Coordinates of C-alpha atoms in Angstrom, one line a residue:
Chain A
X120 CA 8.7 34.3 -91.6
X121 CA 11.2 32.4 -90.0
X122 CA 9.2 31.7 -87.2
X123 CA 6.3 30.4 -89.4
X124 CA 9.0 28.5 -91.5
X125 CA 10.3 27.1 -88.0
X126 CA 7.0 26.3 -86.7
X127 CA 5.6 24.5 -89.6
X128 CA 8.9 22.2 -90.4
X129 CA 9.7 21.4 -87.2
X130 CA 6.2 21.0 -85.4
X131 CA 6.9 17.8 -83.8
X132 CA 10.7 17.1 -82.5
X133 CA 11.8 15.2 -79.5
X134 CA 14.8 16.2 -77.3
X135 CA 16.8 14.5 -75.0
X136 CA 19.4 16.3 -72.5
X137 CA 19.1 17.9 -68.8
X138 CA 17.3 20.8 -67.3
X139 CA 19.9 24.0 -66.1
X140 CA 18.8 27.2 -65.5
X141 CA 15.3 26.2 -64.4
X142 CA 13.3 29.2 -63.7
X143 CA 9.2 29.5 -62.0
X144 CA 7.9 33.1 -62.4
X145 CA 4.5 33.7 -60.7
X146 CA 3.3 33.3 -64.6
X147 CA 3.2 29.8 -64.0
X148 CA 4.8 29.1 -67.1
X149 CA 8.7 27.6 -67.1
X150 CA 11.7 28.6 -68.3
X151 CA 14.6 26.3 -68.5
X152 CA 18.2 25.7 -71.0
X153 CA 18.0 22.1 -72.0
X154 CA 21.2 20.4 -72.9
X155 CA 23.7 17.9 -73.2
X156 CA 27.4 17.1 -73.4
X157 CA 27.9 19.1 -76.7
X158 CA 25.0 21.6 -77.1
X159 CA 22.0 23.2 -75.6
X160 CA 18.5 25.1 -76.5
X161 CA 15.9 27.1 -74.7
X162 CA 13.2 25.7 -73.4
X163 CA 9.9 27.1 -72.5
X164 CA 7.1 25.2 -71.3
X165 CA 3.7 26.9 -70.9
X166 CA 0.9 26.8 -67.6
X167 CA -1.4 25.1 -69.4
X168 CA 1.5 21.9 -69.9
X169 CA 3.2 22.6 -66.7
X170 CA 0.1 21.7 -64.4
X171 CA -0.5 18.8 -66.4
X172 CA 2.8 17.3 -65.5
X173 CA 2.6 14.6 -63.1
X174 CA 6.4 15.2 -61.7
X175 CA 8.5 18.1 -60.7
X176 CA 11.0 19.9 -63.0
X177 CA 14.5 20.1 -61.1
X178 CA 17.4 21.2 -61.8
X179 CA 20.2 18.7 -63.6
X180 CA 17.0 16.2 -63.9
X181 CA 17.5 13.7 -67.5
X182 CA 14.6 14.1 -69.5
X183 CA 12.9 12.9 -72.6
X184 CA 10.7 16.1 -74.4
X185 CA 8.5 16.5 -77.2
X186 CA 7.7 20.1 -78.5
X187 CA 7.5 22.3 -81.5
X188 CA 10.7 24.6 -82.4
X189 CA 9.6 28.3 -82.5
X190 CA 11.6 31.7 -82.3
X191 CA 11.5 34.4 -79.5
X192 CA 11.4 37.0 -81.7
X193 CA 11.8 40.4 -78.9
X194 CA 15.3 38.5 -78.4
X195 CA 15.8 37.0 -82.0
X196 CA 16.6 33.7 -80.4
X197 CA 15.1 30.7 -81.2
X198 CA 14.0 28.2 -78.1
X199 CA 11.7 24.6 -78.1
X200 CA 8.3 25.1 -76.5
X201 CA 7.7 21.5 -74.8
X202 CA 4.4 19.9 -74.4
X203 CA 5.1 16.6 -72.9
X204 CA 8.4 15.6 -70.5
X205 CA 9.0 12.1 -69.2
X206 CA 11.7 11.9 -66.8
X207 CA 14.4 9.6 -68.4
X208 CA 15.0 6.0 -67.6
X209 CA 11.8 5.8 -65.3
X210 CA 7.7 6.8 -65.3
X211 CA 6.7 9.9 -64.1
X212 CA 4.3 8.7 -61.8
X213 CA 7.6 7.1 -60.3
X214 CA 9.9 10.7 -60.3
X215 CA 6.5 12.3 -58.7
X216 CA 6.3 9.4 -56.3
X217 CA 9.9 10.1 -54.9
X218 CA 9.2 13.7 -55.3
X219 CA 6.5 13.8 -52.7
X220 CA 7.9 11.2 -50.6
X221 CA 11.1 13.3 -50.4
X222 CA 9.1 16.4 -49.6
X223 CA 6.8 14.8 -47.0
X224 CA 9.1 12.8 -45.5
X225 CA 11.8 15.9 -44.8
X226 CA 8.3 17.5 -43.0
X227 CA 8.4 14.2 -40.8
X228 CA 4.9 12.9 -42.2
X229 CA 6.5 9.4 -42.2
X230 CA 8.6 10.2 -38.3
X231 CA 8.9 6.4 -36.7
X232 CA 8.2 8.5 -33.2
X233 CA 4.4 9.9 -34.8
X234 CA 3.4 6.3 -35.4
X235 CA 0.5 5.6 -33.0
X236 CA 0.6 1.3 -31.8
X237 CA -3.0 -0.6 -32.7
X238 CA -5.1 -0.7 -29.9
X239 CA -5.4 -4.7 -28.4
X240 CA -8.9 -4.6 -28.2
X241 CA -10.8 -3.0 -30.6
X242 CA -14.6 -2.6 -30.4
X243 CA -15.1 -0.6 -33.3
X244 CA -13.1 -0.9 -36.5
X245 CA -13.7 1.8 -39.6
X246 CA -13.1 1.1 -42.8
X247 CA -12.2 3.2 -46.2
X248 CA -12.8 1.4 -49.2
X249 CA -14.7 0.9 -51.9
X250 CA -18.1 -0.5 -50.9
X251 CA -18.2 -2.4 -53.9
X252 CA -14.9 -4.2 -54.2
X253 CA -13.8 -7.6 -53.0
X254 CA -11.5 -5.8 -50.3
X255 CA -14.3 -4.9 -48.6
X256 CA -15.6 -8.2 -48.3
X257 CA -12.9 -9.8 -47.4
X258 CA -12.1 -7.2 -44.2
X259 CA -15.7 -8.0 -43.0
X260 CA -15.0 -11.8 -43.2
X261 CA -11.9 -11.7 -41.4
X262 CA -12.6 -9.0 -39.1
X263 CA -15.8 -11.2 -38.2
X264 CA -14.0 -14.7 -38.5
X265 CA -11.5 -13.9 -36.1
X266 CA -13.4 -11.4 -33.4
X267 CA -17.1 -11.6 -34.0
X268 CA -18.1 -9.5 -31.5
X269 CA -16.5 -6.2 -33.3
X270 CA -18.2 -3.4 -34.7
X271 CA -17.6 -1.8 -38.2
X272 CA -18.3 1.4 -39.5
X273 CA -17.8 1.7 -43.3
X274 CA -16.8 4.5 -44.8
X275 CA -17.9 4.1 -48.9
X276 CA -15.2 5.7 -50.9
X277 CA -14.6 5.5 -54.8
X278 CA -11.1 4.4 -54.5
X279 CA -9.5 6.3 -57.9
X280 CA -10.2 8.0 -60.4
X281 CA -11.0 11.9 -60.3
X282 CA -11.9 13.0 -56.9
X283 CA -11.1 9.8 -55.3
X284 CA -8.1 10.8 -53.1
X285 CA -9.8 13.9 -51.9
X286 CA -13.1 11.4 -50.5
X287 CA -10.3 9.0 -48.9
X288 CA -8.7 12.2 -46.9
X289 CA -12.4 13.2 -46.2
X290 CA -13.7 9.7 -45.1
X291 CA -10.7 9.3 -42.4
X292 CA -11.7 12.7 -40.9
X293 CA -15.8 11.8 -40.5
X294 CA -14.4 8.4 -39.0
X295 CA -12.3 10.3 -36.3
X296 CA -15.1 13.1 -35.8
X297 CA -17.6 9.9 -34.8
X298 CA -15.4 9.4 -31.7
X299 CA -16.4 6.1 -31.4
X300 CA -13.7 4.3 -33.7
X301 CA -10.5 2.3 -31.8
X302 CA -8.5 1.6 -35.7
X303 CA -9.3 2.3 -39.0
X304 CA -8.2 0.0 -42.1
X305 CA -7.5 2.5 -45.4
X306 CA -7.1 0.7 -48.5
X307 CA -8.3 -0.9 -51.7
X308 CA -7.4 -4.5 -53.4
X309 CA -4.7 -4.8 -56.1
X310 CA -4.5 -2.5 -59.1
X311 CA -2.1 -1.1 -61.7
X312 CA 0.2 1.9 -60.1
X313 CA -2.6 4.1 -61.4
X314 CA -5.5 2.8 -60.2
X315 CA -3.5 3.3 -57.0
X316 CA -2.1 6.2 -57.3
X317 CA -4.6 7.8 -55.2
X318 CA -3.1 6.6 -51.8
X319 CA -0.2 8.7 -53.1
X320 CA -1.7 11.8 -52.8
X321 CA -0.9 14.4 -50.8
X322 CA -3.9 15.0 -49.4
X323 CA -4.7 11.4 -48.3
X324 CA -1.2 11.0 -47.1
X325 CA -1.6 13.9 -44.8
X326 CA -5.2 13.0 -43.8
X327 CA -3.9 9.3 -42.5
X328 CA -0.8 10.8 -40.9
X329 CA -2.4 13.7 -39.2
X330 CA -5.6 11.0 -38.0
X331 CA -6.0 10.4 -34.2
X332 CA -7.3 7.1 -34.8
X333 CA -4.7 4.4 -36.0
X334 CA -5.0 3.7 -39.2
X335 CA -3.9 0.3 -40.8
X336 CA -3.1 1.1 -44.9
X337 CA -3.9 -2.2 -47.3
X338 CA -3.2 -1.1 -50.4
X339 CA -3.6 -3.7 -53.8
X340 CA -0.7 -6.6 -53.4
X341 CA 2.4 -6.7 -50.8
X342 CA 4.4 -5.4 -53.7
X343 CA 2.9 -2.5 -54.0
X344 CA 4.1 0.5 -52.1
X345 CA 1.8 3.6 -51.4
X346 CA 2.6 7.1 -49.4
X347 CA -0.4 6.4 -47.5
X348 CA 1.8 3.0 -46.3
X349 CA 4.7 5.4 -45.3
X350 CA 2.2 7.2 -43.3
X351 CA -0.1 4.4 -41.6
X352 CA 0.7 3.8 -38.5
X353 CA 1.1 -0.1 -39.7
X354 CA 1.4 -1.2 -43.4
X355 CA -0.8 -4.4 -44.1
X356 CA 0.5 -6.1 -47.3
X357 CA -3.1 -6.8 -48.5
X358 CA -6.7 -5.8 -46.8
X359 CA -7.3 -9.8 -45.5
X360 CA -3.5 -9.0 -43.6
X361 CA -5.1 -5.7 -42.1
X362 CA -7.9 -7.0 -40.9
X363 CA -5.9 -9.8 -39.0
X364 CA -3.8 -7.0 -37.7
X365 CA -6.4 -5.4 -36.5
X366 CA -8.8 -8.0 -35.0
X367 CA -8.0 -9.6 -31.9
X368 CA -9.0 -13.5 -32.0
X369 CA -12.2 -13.7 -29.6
X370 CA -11.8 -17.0 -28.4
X371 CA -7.8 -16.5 -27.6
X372 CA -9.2 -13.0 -25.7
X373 CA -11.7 -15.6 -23.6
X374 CA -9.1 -17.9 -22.7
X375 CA -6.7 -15.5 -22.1
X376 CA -9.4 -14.0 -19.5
X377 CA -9.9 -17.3 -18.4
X378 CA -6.5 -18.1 -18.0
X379 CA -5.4 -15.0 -16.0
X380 CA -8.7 -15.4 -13.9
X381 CA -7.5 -18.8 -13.3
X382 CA -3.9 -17.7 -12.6
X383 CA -5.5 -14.7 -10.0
X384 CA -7.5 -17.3 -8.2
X385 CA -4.6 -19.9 -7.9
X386 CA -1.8 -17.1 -6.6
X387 CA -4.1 -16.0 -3.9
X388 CA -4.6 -20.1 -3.0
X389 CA -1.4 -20.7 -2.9
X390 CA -0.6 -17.6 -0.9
X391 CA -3.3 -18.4 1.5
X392 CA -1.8 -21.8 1.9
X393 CA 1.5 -20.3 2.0
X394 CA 0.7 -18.3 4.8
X395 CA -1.6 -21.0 6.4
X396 CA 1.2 -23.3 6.2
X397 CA 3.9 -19.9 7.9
X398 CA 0.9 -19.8 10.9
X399 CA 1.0 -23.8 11.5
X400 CA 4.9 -23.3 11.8
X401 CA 4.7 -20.2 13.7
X402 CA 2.3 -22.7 16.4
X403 CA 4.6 -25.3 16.4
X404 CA 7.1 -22.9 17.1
X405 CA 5.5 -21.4 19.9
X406 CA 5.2 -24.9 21.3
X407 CA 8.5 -25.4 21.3
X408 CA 9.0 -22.1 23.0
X409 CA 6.1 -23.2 25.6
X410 CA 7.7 -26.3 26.1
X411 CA 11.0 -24.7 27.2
X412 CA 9.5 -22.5 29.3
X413 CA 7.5 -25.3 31.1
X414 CA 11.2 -26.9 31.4
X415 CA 12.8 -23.3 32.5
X416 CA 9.8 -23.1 34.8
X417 CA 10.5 -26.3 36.3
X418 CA 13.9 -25.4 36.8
X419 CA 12.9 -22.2 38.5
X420 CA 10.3 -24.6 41.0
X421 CA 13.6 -26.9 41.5
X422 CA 15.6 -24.3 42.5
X423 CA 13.5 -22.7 44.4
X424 CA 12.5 -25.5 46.4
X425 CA 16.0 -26.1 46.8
X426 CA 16.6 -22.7 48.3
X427 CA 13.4 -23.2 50.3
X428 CA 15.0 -26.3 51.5
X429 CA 18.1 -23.9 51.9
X430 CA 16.3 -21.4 53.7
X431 CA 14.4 -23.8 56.2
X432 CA 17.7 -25.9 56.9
X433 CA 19.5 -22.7 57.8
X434 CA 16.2 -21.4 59.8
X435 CA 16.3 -24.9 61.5
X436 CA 19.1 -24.6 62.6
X437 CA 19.3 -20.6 63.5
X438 CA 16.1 -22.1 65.6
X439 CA 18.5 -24.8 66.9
X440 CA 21.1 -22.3 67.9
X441 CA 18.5 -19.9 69.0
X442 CA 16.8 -22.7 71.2
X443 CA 20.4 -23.3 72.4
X444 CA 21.2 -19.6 72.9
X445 CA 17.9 -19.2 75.0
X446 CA 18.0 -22.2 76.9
X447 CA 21.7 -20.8 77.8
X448 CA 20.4 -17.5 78.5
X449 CA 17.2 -18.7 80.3
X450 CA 19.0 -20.7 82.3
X451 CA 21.5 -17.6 83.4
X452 CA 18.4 -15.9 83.8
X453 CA 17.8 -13.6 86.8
X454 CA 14.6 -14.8 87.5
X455 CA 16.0 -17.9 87.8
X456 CA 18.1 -17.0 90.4
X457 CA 15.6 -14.8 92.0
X458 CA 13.9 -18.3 92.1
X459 CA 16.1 -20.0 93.1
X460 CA 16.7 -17.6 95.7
X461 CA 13.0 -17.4 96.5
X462 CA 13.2 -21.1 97.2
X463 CA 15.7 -20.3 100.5
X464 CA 13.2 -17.8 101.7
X465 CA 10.8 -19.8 103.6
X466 CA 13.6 -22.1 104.9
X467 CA 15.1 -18.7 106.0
X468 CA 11.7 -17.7 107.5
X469 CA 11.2 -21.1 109.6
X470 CA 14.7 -20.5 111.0
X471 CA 14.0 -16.7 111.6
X472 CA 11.0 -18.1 113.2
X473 CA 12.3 -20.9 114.8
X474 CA 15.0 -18.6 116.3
X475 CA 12.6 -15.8 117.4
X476 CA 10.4 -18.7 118.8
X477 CA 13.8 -19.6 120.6
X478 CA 14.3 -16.8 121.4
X479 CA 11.3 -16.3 122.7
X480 CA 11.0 -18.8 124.5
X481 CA 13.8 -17.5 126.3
X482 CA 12.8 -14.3 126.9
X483 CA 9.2 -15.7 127.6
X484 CA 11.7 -17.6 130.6
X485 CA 13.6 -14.5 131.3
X486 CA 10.4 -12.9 131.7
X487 CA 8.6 -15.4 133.9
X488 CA 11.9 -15.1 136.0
X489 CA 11.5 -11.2 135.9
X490 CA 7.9 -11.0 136.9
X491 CA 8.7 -13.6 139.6
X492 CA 11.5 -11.3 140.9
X493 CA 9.2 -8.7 139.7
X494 CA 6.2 -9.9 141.3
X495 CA 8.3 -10.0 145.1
X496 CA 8.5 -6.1 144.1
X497 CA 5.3 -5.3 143.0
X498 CA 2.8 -2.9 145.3
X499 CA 0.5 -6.3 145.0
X500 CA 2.7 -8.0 146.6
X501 CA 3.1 -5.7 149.0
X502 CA -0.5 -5.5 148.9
X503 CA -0.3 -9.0 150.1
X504 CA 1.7 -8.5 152.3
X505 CA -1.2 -6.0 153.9
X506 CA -0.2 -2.9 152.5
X507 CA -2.8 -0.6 151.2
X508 CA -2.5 2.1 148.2
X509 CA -4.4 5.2 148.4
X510 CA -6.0 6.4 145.5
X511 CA -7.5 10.2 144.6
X512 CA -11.1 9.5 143.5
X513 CA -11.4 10.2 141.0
X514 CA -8.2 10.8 139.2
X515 CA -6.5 7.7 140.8
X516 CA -3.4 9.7 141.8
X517 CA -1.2 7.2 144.6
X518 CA -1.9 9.5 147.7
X519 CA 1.4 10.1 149.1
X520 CA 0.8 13.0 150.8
X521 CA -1.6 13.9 153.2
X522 CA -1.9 17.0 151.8
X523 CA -3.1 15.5 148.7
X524 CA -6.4 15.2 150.0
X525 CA -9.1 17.3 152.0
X526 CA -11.8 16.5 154.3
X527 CA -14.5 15.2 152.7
X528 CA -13.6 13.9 149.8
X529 CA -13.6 10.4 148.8
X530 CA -10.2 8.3 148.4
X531 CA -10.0 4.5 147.6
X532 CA -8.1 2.5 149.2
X533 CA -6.7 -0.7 147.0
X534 CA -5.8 -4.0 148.6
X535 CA -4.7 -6.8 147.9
X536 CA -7.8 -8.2 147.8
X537 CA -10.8 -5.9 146.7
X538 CA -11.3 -2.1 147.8
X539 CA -12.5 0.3 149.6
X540 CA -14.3 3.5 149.5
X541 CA -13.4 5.7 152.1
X542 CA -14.3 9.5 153.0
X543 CA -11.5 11.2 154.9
X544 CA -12.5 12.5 158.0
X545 CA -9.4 14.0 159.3
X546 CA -6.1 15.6 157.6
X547 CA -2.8 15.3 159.8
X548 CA 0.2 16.8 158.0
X549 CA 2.7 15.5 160.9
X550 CA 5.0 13.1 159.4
X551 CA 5.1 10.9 162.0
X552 CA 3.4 8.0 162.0
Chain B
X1321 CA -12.9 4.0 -27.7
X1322 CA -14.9 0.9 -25.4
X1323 CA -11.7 -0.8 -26.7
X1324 CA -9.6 1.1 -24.3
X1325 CA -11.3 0.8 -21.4
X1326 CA -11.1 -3.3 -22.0
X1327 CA -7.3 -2.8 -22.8
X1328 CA -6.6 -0.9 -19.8
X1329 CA -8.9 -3.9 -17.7
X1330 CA -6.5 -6.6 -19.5
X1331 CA -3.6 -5.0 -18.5
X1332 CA -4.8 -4.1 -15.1
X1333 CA -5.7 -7.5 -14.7
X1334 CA -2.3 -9.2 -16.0
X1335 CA -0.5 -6.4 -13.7
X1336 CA -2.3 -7.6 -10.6
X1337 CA -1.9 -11.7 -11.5
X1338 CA 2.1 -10.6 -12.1
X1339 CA 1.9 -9.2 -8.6
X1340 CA -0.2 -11.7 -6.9
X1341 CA 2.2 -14.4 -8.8
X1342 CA 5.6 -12.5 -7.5
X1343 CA 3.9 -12.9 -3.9
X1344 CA 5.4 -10.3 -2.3
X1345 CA 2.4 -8.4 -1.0
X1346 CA 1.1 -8.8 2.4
X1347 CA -2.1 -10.8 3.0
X1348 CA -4.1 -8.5 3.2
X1349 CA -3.0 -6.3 0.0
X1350 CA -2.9 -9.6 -1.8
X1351 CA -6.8 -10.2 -1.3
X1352 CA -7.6 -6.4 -1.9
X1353 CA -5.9 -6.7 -5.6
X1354 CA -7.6 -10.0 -5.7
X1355 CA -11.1 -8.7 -5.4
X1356 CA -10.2 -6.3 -7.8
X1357 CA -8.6 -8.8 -10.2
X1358 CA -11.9 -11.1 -10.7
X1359 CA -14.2 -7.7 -10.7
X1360 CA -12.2 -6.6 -13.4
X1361 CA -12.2 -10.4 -15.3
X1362 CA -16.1 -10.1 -14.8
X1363 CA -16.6 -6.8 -16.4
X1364 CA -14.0 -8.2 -19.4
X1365 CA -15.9 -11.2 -19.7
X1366 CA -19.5 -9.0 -19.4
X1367 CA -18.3 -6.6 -22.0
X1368 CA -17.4 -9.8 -24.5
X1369 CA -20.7 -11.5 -24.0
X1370 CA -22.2 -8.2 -23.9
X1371 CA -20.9 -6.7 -27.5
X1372 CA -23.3 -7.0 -30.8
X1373 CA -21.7 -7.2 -34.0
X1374 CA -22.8 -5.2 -36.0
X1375 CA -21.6 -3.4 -39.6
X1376 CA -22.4 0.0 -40.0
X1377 CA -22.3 2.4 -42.9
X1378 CA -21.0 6.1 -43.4
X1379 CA -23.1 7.9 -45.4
X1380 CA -23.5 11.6 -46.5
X1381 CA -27.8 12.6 -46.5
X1382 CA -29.1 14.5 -48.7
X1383 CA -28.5 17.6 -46.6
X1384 CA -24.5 16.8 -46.9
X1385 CA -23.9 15.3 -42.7
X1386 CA -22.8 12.0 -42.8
X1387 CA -25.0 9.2 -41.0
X1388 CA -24.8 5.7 -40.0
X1389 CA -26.6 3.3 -41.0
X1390 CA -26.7 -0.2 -41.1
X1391 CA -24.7 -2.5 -43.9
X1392 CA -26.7 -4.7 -46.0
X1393 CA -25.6 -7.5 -48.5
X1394 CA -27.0 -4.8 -51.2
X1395 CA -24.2 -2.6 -50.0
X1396 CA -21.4 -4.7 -51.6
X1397 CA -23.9 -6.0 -54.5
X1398 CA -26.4 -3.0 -55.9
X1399 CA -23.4 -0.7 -57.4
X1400 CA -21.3 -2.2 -59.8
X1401 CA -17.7 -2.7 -59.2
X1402 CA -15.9 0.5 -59.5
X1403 CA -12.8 -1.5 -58.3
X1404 CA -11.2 -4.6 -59.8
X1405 CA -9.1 -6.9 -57.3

């Protein structure tokens, strides 16, 4: 009775204070003590209102609350069931915003050190977002404007309402699954907080920051701020600012090329001539060095004519002294002297021969004198003087002795003149004549 | 992921102008880094003239795999706009 009494007058209040005693039973339903500075009241709010609440309950949070009063009649007490809680002072889209970025953040979703850099040169650029909006359109202009060589893959995505977030989070996996993507561009053109609320999802917060690709978020006006931003890799303050991001400018790439090209080929001229220029030098140096050794080498013919001239002076007049020494010592020469010597001989021999002629001569006198003396003596002149000499025949043996001979035999008898043949006829051995 | 391969040419190719620029290589490592420096500005400027652009789509078949296919003005135009701006 009090309960229906409750129920019925006070079907509709609205309470102001802050959540204590904040409890979550697997139920799903809430339990909490609202209150402020002078009272409080229990609070229940049932599943079927809790998941409809856009923001977390936490403890010592202000809110605003509309609900029924009702009693809990096992305990006696009487408690406020709520149906609808704003957070006070701000939107609940807001407190969940904060919620989730707090939550995601503390699991490092938004770390500075995950965020991947754009690539330079992308040949492939994806895109999630509507198909049908204007941001599209404009991220194919630009993209094109500025690098019309680039490829894009679209990913078609409904951009909010129910579903949307979950097609987002699956678009950005198929782009990285195709392999072939360099960036991708997530976002949508401008839009109340709702219409964006999407890119504050969980899911397409995680998708972006857990994508291998880098992604570039664009989400509605540069005053609006998305989780996805937070989680991109680079924030673009509107889709047309993305794609400029993203998109290199073709003809600045060309002359770029051109200009290093250019830069490659004038280093290696310069070096050439550089070196070119190090060679001449190193020639001209080495001319130098020729000439001084032509000079040094002249030198070295100076001096050693010089010592030639050195060397035949001295010879000349070694040979001079030598000349001098052998004319002195040829002319103490033995031979010489034998020479000399030799020169006396004949003179020596004509007087040896003049003196043995002399002498002779003399002898040749004394001789004739002799044989004249001689000749008174000889048995020829004896002979002359009538004599006879007897003579064995043969054997010419001077018979002195009768003896010598016999009857008979032969005896010559010399004379001064001729001889004569005579046989003995008688022997007479009386002395006497 | 051509892109990369293009980057990595760029910066190979500023790399080897910084060194040829510096001139501290020897003649002959100069020229070798040379040749390689206008191969790899002919392959850049191959792959620019080389590249079509072209728009593609992402769309889910009937059987649920997702195919490409290419973009069309009708793209943007047929469905109405789900999306303000």
């Amino acid at each position: 009775m009090v309960r229906a009494s409750l129920e019925t007058d006070f079907a509709e209040v609205w309470l102001e204070g802050e959540i204590s005693n904040l409890r979550a039973p697997g139920s799903g339903h809430l339990y909490c003590t609202l209150k402020d500075q002078t009272s409080q009241i229990r609070a229940v709010i049932f599943r079927s209102a809790a998941v409809r609440l856009r923001f977390g309950l936490e403890e010592g949070l202000q809110v605003v609350a509309k609900g029924r009063l009702s009693v809990y009649e096992p305990r006696g007490e009487y408690q406020v069931i709520l149906d609808h809680l704003e957070p006070k002072g701000r939107g609940a889209l807001q407190l969940a915003f904060e919620q989730l970025k707090r939550r995601l953040e503390a699991e490092g979703l938004f770390d500075v050190e995950g965020k991947q850099s754009l690539p330079a040169f992308p040949r492939t650029v994806g895109i999630v977002t509507s198909p049908t909006g204007a941001a599209v359109r404009d991220l194919i202009t630009v993209l094109h404007r500025r690098c019309p060589i680039l490829s894009i893959i679209i990913a078609p995505v409904p951009v909010q309402g129910a579903g949307s977030a979950e097609q987002i989070a699956a678009a950005i996996q198929a782009l990285n699954r195709l392999g072939v993507v360099d960036v991708i561009i997530v976002g949508r053109g401008g839009g109340s907080s709702e219409d964006l609320w999407s890119f504050n999802e969980e899911t397409v917060v995680r998708a972006i920051a857990a994508s291998r690709v880098p992604i570039v978020s664009a989400v509605g006006h540069e005053t609006d701020v998305t989780l996805a931003d937070f989680a991109a890799d680079v924030r673009a303050a509107t889709p047309s600012a993305a794609a400029e991001l993203v998109a290199p400018v073709l003809t600045e790439i060309v002359e770029r090329l051109g200009m290093l090209t250019a830069r490659c080929q004038q280093a290696m001229t310069s070096q050439c001539l550089e070196q070119h220029q190090r060679l001449d030098l190193l020639l001209a140096h080495m001319g130098n060095i020729r000439f001084r050794i032509l000079k040094e080498a002249q030198r070295v013919d100076g001096a050693v004519a010089g010592m030639r001239e050195a060397v035949r002076a001295h010879l000349k007049q070694a040979m001079v002294n030598a000349q001098t020494w052998t004319h002195a010592l040829r002319s103490k020469s033995p031979v010489l002297h034998v020479r000399q010597d030799l020169l006396i001989v004949p003179q020596l021999r004509s007087r040896v021969i003049a003196a043995m002629n002399h002498s002779l001569k003399r002898k040749t006198q004394h001789t004739h004198a002799y044989l004249g003396r001689l000749k008174g003596l000889s048995p020829l002149a004896i002979l002359d003087r009538g004599y006879g000499i007897l003579e064995t025949m043969p054997g010419g043996q001077i018979i002195r002795d009768a003896g010598q001979v016999s009857v008979g035999e032969e005896i010559l008898a010399r004379l001064a003149r001729g001889q004569i043949r005579c046989t003995v006829e008688e022997v007479r051995l009386d002395p006497s004549v | 992921m051509a892109g990369v391969k293009f980057e990595q040419a760029m910066a190979r190719l500023e790399a080897i102008v910084g060194e040829l620029e510096n001139g501290d290589l020897p003649l002959d490592e100069s020229l070798k880094i040379f040749e390689e420096g206008i191969r790899l500005s002919r392959n850049c400027l191959k792959v620019l003239e080389d590249a079509e652009r072209k728009v593609e789509v992402l769309v889910q078949d009937t059987n649920g795999k997702k195919q490409l296919r290419a973009f069309t003005s009708d793209d943007i135009d047929v469905q109405g706009s789900a999306e303000d701006s």
